[in-house]
mmCIF file of C-alpha atoms (C1' of nucleotides) in Angstrom:
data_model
loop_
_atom_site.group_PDB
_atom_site.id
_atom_site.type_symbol
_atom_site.label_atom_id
_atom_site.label_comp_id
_atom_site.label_asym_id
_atom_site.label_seq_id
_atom_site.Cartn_x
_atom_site.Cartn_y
_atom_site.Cartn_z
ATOM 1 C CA UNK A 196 -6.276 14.638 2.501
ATOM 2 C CA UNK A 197 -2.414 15.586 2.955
ATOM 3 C CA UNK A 198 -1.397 14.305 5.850
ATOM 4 C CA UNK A 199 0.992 17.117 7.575
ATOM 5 C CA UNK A 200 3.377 15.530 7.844
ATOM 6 C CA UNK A 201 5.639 15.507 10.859
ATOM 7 C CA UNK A 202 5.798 14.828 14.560
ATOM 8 C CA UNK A 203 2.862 14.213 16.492
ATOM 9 C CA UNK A 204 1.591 15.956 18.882
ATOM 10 C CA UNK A 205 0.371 13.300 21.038
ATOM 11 C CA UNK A 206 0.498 9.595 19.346
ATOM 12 C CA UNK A 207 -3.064 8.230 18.254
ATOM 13 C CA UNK A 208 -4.168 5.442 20.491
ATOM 14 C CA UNK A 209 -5.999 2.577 18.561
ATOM 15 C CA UNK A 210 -8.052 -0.198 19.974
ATOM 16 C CA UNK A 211 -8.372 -3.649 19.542
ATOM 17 C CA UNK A 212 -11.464 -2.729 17.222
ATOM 18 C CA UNK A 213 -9.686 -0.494 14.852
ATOM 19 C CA UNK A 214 -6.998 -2.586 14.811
ATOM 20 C CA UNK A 215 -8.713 -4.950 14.055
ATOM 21 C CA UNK A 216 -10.477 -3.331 10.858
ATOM 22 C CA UNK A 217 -7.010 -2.045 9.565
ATOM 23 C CA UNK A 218 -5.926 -5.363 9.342
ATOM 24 C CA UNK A 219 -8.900 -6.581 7.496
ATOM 25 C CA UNK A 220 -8.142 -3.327 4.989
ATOM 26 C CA UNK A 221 -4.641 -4.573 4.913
ATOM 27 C CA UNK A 222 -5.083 -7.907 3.687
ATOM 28 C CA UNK A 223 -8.044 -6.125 0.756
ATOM 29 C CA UNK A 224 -8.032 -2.680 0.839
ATOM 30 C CA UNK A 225 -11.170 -3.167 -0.866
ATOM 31 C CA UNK A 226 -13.068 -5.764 1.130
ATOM 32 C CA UNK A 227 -16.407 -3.986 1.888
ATOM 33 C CA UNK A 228 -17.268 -2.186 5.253
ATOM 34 C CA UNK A 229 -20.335 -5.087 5.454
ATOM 35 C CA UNK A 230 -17.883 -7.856 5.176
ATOM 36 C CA UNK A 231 -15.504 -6.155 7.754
ATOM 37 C CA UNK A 232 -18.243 -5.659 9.992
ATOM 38 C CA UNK A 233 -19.038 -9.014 10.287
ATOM 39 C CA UNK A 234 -15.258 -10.032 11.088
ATOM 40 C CA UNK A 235 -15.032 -7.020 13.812
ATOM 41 C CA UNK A 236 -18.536 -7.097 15.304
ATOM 42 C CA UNK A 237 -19.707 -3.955 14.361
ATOM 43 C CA UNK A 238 -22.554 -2.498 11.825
ATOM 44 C CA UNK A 239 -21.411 -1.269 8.313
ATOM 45 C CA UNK A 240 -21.800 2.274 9.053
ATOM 46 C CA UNK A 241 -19.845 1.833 12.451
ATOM 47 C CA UNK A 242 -16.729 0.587 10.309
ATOM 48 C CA UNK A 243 -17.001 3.379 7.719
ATOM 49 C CA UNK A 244 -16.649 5.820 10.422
ATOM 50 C CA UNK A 245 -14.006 4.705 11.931
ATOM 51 C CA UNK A 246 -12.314 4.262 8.262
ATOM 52 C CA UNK A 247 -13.488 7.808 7.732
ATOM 53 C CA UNK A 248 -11.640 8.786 10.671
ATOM 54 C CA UNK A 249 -8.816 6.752 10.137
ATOM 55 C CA UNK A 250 -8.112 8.150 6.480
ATOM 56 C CA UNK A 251 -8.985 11.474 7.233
ATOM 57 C CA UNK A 252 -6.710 11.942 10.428
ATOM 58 C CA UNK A 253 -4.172 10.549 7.636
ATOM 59 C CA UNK A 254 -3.416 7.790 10.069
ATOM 60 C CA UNK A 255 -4.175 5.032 7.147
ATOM 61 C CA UNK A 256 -4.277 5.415 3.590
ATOM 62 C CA UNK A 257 -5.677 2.578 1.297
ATOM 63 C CA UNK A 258 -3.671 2.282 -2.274
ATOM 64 C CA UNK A 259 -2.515 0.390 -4.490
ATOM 65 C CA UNK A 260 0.841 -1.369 -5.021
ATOM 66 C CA UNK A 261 2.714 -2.912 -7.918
ATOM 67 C CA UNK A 262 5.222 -5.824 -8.140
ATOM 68 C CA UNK A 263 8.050 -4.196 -10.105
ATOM 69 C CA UNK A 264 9.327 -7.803 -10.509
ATOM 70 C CA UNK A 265 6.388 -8.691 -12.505
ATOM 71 C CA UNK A 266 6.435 -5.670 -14.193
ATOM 72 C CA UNK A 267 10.194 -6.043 -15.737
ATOM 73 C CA UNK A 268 11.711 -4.368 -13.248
ATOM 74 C CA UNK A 269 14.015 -7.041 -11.785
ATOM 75 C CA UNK A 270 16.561 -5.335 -10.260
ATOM 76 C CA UNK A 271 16.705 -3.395 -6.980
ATOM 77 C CA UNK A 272 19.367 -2.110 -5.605
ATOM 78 C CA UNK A 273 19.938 0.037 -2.115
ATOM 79 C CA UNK A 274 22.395 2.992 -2.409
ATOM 80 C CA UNK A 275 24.213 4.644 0.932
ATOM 81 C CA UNK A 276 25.514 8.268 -0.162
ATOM 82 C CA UNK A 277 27.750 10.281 1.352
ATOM 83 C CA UNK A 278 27.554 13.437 0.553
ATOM 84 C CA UNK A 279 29.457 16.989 1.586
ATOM 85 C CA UNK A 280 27.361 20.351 2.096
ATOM 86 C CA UNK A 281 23.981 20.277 2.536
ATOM 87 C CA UNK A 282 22.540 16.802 2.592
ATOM 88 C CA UNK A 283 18.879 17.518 2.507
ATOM 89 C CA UNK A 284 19.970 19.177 -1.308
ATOM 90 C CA UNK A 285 21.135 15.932 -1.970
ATOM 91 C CA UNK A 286 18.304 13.716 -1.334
ATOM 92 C CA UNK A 287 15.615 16.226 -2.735
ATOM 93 C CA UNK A 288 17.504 15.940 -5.799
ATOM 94 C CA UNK A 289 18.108 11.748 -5.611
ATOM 95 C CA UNK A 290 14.210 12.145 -4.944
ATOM 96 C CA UNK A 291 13.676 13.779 -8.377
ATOM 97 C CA UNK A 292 15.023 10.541 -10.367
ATOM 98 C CA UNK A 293 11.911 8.384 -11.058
ATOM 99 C CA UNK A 294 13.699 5.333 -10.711
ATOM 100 C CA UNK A 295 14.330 6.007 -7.428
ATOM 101 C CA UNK A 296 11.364 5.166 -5.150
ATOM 102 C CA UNK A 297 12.419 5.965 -1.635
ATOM 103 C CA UNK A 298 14.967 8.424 -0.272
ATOM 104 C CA UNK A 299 15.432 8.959 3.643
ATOM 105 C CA UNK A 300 17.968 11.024 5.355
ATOM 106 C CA UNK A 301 20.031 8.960 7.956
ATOM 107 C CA UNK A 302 22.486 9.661 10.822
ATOM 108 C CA UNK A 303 25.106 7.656 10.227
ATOM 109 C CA UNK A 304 28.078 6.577 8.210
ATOM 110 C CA UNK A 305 25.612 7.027 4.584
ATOM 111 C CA UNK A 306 23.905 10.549 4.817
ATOM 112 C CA UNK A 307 21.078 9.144 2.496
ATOM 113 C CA UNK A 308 20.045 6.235 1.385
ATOM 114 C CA UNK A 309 18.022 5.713 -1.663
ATOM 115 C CA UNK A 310 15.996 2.629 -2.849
ATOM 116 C CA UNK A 311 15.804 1.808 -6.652
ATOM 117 C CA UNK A 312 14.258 -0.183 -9.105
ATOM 118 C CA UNK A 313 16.151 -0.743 -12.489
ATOM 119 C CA UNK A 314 15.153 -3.338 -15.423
ATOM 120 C CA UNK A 315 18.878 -4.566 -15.475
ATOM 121 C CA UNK A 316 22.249 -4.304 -14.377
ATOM 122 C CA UNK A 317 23.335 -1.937 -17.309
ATOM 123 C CA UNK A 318 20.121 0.675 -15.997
ATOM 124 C CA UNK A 319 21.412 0.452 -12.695
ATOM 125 C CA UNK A 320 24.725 0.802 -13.678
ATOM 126 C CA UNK A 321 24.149 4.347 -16.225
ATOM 127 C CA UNK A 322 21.773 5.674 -13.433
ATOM 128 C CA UNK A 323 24.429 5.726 -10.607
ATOM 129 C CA UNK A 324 27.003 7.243 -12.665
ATOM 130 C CA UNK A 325 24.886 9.706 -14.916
ATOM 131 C CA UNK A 326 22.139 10.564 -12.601
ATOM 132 C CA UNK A 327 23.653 9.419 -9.173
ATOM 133 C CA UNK A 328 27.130 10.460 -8.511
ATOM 134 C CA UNK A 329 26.948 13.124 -10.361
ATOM 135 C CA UNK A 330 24.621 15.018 -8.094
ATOM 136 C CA UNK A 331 26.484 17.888 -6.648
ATOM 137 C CA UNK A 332 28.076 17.008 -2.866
ATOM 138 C CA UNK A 333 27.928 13.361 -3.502
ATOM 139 C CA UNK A 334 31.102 12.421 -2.319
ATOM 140 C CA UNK A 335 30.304 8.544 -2.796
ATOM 141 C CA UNK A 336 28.222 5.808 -2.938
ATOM 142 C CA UNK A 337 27.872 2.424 -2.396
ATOM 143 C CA UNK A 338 25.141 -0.087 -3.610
ATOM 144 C CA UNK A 339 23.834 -3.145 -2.120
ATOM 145 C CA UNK A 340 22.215 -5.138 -4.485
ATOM 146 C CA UNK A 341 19.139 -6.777 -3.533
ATOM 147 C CA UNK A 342 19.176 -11.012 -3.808
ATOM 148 C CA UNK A 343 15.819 -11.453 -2.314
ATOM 149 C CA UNK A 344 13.627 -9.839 -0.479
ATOM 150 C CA UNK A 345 12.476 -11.839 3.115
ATOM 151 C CA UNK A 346 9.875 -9.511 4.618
ATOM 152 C CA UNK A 347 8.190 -6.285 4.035
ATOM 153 C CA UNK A 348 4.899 -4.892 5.771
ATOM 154 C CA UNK A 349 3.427 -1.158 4.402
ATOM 155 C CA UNK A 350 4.096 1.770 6.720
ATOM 156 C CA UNK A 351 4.368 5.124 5.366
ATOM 157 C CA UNK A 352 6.342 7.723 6.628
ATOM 158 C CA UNK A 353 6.046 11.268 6.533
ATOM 159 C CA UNK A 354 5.942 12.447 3.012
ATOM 160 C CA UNK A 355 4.103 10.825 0.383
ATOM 161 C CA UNK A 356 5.476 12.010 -2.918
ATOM 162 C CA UNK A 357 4.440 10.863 -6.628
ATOM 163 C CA UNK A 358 7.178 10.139 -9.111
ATOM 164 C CA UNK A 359 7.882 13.932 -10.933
ATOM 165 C CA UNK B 65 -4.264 -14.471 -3.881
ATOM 166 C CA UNK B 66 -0.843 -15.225 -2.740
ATOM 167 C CA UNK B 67 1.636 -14.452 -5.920
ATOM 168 C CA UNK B 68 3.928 -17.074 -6.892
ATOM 169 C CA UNK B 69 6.997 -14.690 -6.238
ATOM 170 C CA UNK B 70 9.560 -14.755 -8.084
ATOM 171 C CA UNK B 71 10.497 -14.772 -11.437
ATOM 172 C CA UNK B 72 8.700 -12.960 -14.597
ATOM 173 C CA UNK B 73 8.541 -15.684 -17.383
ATOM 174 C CA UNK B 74 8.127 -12.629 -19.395
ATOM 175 C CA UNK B 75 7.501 -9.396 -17.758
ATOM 176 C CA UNK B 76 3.404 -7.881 -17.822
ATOM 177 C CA UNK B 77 3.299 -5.086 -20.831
ATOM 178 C CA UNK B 78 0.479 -2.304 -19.319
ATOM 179 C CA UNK B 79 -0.829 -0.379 -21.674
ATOM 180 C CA UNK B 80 -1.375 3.792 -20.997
ATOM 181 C CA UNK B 81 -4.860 2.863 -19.784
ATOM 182 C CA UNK B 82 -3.656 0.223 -17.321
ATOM 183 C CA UNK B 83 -1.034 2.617 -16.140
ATOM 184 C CA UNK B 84 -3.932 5.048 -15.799
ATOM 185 C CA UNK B 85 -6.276 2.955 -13.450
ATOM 186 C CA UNK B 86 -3.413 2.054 -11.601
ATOM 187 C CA UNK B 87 -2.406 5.417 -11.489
ATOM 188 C CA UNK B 88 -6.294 6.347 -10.057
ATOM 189 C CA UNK B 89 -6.063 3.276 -7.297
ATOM 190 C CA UNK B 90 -2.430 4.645 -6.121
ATOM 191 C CA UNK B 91 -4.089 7.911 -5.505
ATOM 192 C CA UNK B 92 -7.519 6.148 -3.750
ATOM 193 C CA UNK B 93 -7.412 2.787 -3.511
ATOM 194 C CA UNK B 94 -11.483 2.867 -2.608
ATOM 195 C CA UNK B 95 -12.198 4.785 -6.232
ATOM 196 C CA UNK B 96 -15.637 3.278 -7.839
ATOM 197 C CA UNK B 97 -14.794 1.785 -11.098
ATOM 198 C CA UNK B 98 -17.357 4.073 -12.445
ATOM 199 C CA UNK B 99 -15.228 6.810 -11.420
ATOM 200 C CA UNK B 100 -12.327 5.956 -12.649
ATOM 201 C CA UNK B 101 -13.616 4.949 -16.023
ATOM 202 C CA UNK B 102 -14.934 8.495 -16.355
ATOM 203 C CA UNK B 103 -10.933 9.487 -15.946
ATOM 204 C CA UNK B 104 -9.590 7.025 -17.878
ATOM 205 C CA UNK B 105 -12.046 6.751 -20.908
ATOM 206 C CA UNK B 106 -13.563 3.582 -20.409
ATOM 207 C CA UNK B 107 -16.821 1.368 -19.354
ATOM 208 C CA UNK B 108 -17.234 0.443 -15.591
ATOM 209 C CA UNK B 109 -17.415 -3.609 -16.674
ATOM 210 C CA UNK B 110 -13.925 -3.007 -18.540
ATOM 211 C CA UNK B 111 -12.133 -1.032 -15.393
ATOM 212 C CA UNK B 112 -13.427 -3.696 -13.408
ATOM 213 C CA UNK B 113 -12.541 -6.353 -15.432
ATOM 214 C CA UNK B 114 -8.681 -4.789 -15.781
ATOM 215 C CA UNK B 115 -8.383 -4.369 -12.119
ATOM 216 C CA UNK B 116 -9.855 -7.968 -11.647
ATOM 217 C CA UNK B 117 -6.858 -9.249 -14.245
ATOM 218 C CA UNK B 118 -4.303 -6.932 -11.933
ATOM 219 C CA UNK B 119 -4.767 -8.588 -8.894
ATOM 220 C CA UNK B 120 -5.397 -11.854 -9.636
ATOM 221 C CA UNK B 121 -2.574 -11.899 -11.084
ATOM 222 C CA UNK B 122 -0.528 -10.323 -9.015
ATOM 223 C CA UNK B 123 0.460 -7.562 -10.486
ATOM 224 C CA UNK B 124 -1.231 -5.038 -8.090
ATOM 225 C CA UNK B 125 -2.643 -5.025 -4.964
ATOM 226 C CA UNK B 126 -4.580 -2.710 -3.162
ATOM 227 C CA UNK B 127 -3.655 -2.676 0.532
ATOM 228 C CA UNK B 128 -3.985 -0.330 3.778
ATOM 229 C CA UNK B 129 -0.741 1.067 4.999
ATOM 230 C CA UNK B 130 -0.481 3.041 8.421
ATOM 231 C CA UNK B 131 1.810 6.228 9.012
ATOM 232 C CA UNK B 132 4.294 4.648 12.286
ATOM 233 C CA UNK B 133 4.847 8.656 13.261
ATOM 234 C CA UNK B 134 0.978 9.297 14.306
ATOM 235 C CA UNK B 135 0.796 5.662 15.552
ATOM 236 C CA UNK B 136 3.993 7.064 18.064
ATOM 237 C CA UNK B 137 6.769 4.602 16.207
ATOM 238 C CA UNK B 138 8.939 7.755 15.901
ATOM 239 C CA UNK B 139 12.492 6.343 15.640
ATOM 240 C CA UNK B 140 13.124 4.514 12.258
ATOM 241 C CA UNK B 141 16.288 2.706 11.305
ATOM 242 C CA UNK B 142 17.708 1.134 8.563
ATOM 243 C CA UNK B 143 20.306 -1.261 10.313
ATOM 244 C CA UNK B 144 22.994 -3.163 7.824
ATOM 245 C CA UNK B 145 23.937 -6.374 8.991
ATOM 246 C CA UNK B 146 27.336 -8.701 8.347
ATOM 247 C CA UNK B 147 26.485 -12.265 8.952
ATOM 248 C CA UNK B 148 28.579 -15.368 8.452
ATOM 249 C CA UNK B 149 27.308 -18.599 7.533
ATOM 250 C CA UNK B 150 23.817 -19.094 5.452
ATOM 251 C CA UNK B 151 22.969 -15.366 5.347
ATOM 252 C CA UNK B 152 19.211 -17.201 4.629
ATOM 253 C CA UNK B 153 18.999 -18.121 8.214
ATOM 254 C CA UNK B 154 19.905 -14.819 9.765
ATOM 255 C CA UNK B 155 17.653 -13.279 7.333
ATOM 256 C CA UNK B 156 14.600 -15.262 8.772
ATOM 257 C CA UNK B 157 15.508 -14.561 12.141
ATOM 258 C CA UNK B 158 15.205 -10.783 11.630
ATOM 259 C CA UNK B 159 11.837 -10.882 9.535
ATOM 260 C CA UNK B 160 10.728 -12.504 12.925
ATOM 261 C CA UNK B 161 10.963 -9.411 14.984
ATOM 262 C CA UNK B 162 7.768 -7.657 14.687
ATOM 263 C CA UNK B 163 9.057 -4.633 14.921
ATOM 264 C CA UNK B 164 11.381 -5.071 12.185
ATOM 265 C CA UNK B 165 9.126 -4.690 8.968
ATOM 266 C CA UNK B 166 11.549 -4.825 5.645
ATOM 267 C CA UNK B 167 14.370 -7.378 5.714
ATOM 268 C CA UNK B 168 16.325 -8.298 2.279
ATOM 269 C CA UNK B 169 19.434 -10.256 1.326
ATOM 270 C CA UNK B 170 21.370 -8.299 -0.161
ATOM 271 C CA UNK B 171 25.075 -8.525 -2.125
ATOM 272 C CA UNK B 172 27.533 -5.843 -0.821
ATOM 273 C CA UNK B 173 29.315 -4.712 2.184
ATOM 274 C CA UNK B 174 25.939 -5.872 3.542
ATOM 275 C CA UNK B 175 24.361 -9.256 3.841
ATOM 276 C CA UNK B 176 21.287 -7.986 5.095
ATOM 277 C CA UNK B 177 19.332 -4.677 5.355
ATOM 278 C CA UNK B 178 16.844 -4.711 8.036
ATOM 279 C CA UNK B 179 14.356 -1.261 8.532
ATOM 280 C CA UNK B 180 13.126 -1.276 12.519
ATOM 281 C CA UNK B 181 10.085 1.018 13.449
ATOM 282 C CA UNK B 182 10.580 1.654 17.187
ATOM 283 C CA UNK B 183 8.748 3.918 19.687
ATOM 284 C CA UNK B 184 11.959 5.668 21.074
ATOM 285 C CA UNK B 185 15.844 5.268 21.117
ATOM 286 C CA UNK B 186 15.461 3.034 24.374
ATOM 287 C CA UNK B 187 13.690 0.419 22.197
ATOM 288 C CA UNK B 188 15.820 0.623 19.373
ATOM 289 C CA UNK B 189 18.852 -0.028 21.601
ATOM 290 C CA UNK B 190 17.003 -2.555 23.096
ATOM 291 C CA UNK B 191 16.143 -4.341 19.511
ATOM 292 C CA UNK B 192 19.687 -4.579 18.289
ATOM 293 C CA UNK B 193 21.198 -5.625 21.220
ATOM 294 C CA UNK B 194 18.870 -8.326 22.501
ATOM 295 C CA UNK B 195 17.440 -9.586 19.501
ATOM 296 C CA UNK B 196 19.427 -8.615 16.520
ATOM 297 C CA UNK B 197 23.003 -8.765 17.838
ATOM 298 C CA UNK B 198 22.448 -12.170 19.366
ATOM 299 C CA UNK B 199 21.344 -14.061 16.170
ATOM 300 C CA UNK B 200 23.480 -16.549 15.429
ATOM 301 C CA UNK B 201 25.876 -15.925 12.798
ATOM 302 C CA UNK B 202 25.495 -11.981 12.713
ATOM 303 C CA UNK B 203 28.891 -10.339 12.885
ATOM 304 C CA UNK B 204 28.442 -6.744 12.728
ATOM 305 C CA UNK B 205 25.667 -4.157 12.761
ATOM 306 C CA UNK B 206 25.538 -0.549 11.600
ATOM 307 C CA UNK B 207 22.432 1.564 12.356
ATOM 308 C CA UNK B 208 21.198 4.367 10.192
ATOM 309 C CA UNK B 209 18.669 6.187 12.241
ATOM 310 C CA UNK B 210 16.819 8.174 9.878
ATOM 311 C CA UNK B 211 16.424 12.234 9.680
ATOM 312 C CA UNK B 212 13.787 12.900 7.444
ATOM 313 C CA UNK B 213 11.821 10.754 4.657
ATOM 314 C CA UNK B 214 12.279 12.970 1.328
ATOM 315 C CA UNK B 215 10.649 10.395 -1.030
ATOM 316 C CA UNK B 216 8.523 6.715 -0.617
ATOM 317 C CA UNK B 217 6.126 5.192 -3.439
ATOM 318 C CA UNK B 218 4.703 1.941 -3.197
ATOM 319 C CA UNK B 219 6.169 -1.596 -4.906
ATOM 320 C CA UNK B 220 6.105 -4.491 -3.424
ATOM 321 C CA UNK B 221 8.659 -7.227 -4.542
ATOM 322 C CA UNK B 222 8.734 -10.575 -4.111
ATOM 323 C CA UNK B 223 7.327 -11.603 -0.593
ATOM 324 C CA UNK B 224 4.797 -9.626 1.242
ATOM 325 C CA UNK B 225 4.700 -11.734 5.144
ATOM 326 C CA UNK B 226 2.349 -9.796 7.861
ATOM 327 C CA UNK B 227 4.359 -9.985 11.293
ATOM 328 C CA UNK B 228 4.739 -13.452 12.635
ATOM 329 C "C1'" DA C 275 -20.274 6.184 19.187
ATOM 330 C "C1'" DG C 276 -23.356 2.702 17.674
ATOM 331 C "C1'" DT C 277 -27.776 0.797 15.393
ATOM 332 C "C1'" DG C 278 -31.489 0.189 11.906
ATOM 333 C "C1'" DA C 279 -34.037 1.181 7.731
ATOM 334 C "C1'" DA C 280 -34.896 3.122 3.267
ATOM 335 C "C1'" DA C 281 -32.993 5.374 -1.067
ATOM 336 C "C1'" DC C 282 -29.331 5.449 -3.779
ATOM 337 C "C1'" DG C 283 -25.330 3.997 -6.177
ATOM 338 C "C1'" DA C 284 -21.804 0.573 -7.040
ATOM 339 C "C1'" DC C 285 -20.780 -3.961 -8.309
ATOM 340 C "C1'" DC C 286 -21.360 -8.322 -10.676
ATOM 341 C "C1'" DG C 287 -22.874 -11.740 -14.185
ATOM 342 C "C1'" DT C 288 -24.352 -12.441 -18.588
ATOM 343 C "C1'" DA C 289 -25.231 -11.423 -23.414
ATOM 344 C "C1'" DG C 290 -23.783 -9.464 -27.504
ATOM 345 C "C1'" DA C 291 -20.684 -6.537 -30.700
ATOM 346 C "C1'" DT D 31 -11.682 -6.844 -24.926
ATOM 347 C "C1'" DC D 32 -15.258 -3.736 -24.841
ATOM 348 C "C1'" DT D 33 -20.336 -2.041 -23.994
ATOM 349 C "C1'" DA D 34 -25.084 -2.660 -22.306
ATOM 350 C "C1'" DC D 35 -28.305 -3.941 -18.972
ATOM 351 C "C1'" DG D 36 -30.744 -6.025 -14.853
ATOM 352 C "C1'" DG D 37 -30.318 -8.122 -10.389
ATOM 353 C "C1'" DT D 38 -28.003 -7.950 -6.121
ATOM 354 C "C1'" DC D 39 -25.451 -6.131 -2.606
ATOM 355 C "C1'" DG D 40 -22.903 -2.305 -0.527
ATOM 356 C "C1'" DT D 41 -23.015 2.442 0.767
ATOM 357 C "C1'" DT D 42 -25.145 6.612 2.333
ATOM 358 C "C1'" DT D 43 -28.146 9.436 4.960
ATOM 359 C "C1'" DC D 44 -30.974 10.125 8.751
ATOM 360 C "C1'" DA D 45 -33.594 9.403 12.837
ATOM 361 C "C1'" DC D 46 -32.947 7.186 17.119
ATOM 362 C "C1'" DT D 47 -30.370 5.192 21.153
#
DNA sequence: AGTGAAACGACCGTAGA
DNA sequence: TCTACGGTCGTTTCACT
């Protein structure tokens, strides 16, 4: 269920056919294997195994997703950290603050960047100087705050982590 | 289907059993409403009827999303971009590149964060040189390859676009 | 790996509290 | 908005290719 993780071994090779069905699952991750067998060419059962495979190899995952806009949530904000010492301490411990739903360790001028999703400007504001900068090694931060967003397509990375 | 976008008249209240079916479909987006009223206390005609109310109107969505290490995308970037002119523009340009999959305006040192999933460094190179630096109106790049994802949960905000 | 068929279980519409 | 129930369709298993 878990995927493992990191690198792999040798990249999975897809065809046109799985392709094919992942894109049916990511326009409705419910749409039934019948309906997607029909738009592939292939039986029902020859769709769930491949799904089967697909999940299970942890090469797709099918979940749901919320609109924090619609859900009050209105403002989102991206945060580049520098931070001294060890910065993998710092982002396990950005990664603790449920407000903050993605945190990925960069090489760069920002040692971590952190997405997050406030319900105003005053949330945003307490959360990067209570909760934020006042992580240990964070050296400082600066936020880009999100206007609108123009494109976004669902990969996942390597870690899958529910808010704690 | 398609959700209107933008801005909550007045944002969707869930209550805890909401949150809890979502909760269940975050976890396996394929759950049978008979299983997850079992979790959440509740008849398989109501959880269906909830979820039904969720999507159409747009506050969930239950989608397949594909892990770019096993598929061999192994370098990720988040690349910050300085643009003159209508930062719009520039911002359309880069949600054409299909390897590009999250682009959003943004106010800050920033105009416009762009995340690239590439196969290698040689293609990332490639990316922001020939297609990224030579967009009209973008000044300046800065590329944060990243290390390590420590933390990703799902949203999705105001525009979800497949690749052109 | 894929197909086809039969048993099972999930899903959907409707009726009623 | 929930439960109850019956009809329909999807899913599962298995034998076969």
């Amino acid at each position: 269920m878990t995927n493992t993780g990191r690198p792999p071994s040798r990249p999975v090779q897809l065809d046109e056919v799985s392709k094919a069905i992942i894109e049916q699952l990511q326009a409705d991750g419910r749409r039934s294997y019948a309906d997607i067998g029909k738009a592939v060419g292939l039986s029902e059962a020859a769709v769930r195994q491949r799904v089967q495979k697909l999940t299970e190899s942890g090469v797709m995952q099918i979940v749901a997703v919320t609109d924090p806009m619609q859900l009050g949530f209105t403002r989102q904000a991206m945060i580049g950290v520098r931070a001294s010492g060890d910065t993998r301490e710092v982002a396990a411990r950005l990664a603790e603050i449920p407000e903050i739903d993605y945190v990925v360790l960069t090489a760069g001028s920002f040692d971590v960047l952190a997405e997050v999703v406030c319900e105003d400007d005053a949330q945003l504001m307490a959360l990067l100087n209570e909760r934020v900068r006042s992580i240990p090694g964070v050296q400082s931060t600066e936020s880009f705050v999100y206007l609108k967003l123009q494109k976004q397509f669902y990969n996942w990375g390597t870690v899958r982590n529910r808010e704690p």
